[in-house]
Structures are given as structure tokens and as C-alpha cells.
Tab-separated table of C-alpha atoms in Angstrom:
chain	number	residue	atom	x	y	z
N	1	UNK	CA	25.472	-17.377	-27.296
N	2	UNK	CA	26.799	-17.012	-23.545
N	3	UNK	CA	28.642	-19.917	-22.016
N	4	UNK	CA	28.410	-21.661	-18.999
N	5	UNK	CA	31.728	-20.742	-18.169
N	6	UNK	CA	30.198	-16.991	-18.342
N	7	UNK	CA	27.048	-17.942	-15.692
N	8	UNK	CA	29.440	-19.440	-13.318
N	9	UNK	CA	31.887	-16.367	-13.463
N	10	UNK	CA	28.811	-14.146	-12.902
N	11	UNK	CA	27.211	-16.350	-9.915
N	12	UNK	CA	30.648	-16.182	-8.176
N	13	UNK	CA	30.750	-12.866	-8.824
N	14	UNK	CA	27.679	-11.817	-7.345
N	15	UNK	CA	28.636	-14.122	-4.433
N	16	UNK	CA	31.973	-12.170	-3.651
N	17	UNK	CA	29.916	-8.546	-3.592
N	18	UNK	CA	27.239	-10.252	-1.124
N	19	UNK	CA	30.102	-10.999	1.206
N	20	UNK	CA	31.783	-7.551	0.650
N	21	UNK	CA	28.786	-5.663	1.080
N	22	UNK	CA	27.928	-7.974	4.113
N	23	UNK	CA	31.251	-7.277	5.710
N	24	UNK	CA	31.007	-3.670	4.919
N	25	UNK	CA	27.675	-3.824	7.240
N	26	UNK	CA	24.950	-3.408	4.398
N	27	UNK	CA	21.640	-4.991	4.992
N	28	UNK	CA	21.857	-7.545	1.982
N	29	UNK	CA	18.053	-8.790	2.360
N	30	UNK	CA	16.061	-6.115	3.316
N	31	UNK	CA	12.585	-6.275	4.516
N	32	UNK	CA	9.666	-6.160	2.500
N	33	UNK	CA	6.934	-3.553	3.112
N	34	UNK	CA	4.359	-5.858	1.785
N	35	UNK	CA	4.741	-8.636	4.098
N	36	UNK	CA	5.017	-6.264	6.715
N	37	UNK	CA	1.417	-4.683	5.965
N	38	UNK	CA	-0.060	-7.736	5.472
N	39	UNK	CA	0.994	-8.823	8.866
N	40	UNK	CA	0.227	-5.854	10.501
N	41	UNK	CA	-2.985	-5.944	9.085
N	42	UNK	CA	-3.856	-9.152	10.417
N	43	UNK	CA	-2.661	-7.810	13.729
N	44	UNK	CA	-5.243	-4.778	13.777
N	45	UNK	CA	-7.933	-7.223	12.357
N	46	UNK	CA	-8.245	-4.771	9.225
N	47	UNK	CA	-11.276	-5.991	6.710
N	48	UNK	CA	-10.123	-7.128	3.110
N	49	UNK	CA	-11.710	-3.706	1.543
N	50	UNK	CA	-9.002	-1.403	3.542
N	51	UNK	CA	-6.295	-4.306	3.154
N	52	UNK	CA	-6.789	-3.701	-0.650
N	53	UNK	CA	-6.461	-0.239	-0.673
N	54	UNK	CA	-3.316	-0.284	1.836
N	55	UNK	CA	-1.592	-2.696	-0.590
N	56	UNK	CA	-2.887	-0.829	-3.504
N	57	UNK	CA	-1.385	2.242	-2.087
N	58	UNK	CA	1.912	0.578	-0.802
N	59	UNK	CA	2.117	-0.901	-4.544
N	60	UNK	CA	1.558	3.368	-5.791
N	61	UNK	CA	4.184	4.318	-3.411
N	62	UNK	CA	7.009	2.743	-5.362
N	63	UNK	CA	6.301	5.126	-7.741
N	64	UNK	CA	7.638	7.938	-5.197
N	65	UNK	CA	10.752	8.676	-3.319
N	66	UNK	CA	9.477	7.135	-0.263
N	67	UNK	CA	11.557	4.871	-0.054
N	68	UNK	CA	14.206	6.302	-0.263
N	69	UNK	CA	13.393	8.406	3.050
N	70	UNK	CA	11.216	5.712	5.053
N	71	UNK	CA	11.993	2.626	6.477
N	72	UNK	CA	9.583	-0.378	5.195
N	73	UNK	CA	7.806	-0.762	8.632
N	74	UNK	CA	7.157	3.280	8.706
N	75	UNK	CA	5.776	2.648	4.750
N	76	UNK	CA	3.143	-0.323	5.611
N	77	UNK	CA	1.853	2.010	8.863
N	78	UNK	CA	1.375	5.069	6.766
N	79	UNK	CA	-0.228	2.363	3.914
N	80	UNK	CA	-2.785	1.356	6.850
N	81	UNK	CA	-3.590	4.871	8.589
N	82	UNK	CA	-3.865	6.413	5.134
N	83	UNK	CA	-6.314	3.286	4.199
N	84	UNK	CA	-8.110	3.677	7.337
N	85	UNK	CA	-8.780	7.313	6.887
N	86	UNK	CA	-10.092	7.043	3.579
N	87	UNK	CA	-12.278	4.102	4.768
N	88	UNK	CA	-13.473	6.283	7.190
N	89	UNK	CA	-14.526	8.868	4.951
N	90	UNK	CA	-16.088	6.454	2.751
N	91	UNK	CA	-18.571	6.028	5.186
N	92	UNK	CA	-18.651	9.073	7.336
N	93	UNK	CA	-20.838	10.924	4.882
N	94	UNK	CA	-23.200	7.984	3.762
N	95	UNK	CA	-24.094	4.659	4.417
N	96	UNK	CA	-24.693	3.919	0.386
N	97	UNK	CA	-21.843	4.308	-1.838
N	98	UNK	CA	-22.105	6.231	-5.023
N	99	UNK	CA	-23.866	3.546	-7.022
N	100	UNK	CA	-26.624	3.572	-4.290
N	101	UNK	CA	-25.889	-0.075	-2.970
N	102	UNK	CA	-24.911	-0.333	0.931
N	103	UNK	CA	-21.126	0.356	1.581
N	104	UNK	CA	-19.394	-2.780	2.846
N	105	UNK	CA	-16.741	-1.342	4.724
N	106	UNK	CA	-17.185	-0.623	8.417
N	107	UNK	CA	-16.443	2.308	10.343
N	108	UNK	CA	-12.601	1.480	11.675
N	109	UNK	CA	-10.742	2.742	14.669
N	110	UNK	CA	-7.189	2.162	15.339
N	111	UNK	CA	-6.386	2.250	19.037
N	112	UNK	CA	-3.948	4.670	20.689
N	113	UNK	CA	-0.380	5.017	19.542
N	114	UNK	CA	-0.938	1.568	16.974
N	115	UNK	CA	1.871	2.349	15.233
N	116	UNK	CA	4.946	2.317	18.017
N	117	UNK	CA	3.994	-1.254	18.006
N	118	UNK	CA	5.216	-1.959	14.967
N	119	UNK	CA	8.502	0.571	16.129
N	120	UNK	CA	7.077	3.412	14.341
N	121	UNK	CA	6.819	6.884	15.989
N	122	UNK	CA	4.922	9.572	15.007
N	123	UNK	CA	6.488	11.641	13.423
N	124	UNK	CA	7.944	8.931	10.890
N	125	UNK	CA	4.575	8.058	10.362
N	126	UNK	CA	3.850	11.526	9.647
N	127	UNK	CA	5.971	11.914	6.831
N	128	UNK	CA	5.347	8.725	5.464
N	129	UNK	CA	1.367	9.576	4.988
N	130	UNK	CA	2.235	12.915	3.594
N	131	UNK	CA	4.326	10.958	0.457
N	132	UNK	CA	1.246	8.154	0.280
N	133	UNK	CA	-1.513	11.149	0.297
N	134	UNK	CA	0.746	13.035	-2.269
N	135	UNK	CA	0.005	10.289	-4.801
N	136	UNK	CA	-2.374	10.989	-7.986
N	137	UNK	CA	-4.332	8.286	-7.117
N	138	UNK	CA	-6.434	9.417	-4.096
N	139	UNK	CA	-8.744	10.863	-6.194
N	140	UNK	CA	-12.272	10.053	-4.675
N	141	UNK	CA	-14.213	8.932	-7.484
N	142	UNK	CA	-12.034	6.069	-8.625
N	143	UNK	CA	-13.304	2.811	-7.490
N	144	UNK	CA	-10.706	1.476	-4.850
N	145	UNK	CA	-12.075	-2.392	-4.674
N	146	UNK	CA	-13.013	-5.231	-7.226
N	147	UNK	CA	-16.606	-5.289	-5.964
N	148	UNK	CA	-16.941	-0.973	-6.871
N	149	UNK	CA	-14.795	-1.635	-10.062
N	150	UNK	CA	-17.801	-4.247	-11.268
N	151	UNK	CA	-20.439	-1.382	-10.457
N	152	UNK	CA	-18.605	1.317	-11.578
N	153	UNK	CA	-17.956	-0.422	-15.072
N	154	UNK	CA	-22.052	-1.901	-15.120
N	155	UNK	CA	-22.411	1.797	-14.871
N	156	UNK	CA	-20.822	2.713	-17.713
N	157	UNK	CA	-22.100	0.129	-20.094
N	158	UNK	CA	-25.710	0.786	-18.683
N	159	UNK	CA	-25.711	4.535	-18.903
N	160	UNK	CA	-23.120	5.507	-20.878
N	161	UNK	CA	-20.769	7.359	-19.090
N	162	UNK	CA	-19.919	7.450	-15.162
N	163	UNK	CA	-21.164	8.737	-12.167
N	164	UNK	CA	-18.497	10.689	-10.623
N	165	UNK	CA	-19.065	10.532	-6.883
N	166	UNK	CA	-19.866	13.825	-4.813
N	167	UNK	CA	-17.098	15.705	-3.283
């Protein structure tokens, strides 16, 4: 059994590091990487398919050390230009996605220098898509949306086993 007496100690407590850390010049609410993508995505006028997958890759990052080297804003950048790309390929080679139904995605360009709106440069950018496009999780035949998950799994139960897309 803990005490009430133990709750306040510990909310005072946290209360006197905040201030110490605050004085001390720590950032004691730091910016979130998510709301920053999802804004930024907004801002660029991204569909919901490559807003998935740049979430869905933001949420995989975590996983890595980028943050740790990156600053959130330089994270949810590399989240959209990796999420672009691989939209892109998507439908570069075909117009019909591996289950032979029309891809939904459109063809998406970013304009010129994008990112140094959001106070990105380059190369930050850079190294931030090199630790997204490190991940496991790029591989090409996974399903990267709700709508190819529901195909992909009608696939299975239908046939058997899965297509696995061509590479």
C-alpha cells in the first residue's frame, strides 16, 4: 500500500527537477515528431496513402537511434521524402498494384528545397532518410495501407499463400 503522503512527496519532487532542469536550460517539453509530420503534411497537401506510410515509418523509427542524432522536425521531413519516394515507385513501374486492382496513390512531387521550410537543410535531411531507409521494414512486398492489407490477406485465404510483388 503507498500513501498519499508518498504521491505528494513524489509530485513535488518531480516539480523541483522540472525547475532545475529548466534553469539549467533543458528543453523540458520537447516537440513531437508526429504532430510535426502531420502538419507538414497538410502543408504539402500529401494524400492519406503516403501520410500512412510517413507515420508508419516515423512510428518504425523509434525503434532506431535516430533520435538520438536528429532533431524532430529533420525526423518528420525524412518520414515524408522517404514516403514520397516509395510512393513514387509504387507507381513508376505500373499503374495496377500487385493484386491487379488500380493503384490509388498518385504520382507526387515535392517542390524545390521543401524541406528548409520546415528549417531543415539538406544535409540533415540526408542523414535522417539514410536511418528511416535503414529500417527492416521497407521491404516491398509488405502491404503499406489498410486498403492493400484487406487484398493482401483476401489473397491469402483465396489462394493459399501470397503473392509476393515483383522486384
Amino acid at each position: 500500500y503507498v500513501s498519499e503522503a508518498y504521491y505528494g512527496w513524489r509530485g513535488r519532487a518531480c516539480e523541483a527537477e522540472l525547475q532545475v532542469l529548466t534553469a539549467l536550460g533543458y528543453h523540458v517539453q520537447p516537440v513531437k515528431a508526429t504532430a510535426l509530420l502531420i502538419n507538414y503534411a497538410r502543408a504539402l497537401a500529401l494524400n492519406e496513402t503516403t501520410l500512412q506510410l510517413a507515420i508508419s515509418l516515423l512510428n518504425d523509427a523509434h525503434a532506431t537511434m535516430i533520435t538520438v542524432h536528429c532533431q524532430p522536425w529533420e525526423i518528420a521531413c525524412a518520414a515524408i521524402s522517404v514516403a514520397v519516394e516509395m510512393n513514387n515507385k509504387k507507381q513508376e513501374g505500373n499503374s495496377k498494384d500487385e493484386f491487379g486492382d488500380k493503384a490509388d496513390a498518385t504520382f507526387i512531387v515535392l517542390p524545390k528545397d521543401w524541406h528548409e521550410v520546415f528549417d531543415c537543410d539538406g544535409e540533415a535531411l540526408a542523414l535522417a532518410r539514410s536511418f528511416l531507409k535503414s529500417q527492416p521494414r521497407l521491404d516491398p512486398s509488405l502491404p503499406l495501407d489498410l486498403a492493400e492489407m484487406e487484398r493482401f490477406l483476401d489473397n491469402i485465404i483465396q489462394e493459399g499463400s501470397p503473392k509476393r510483388s515483383k522486384q
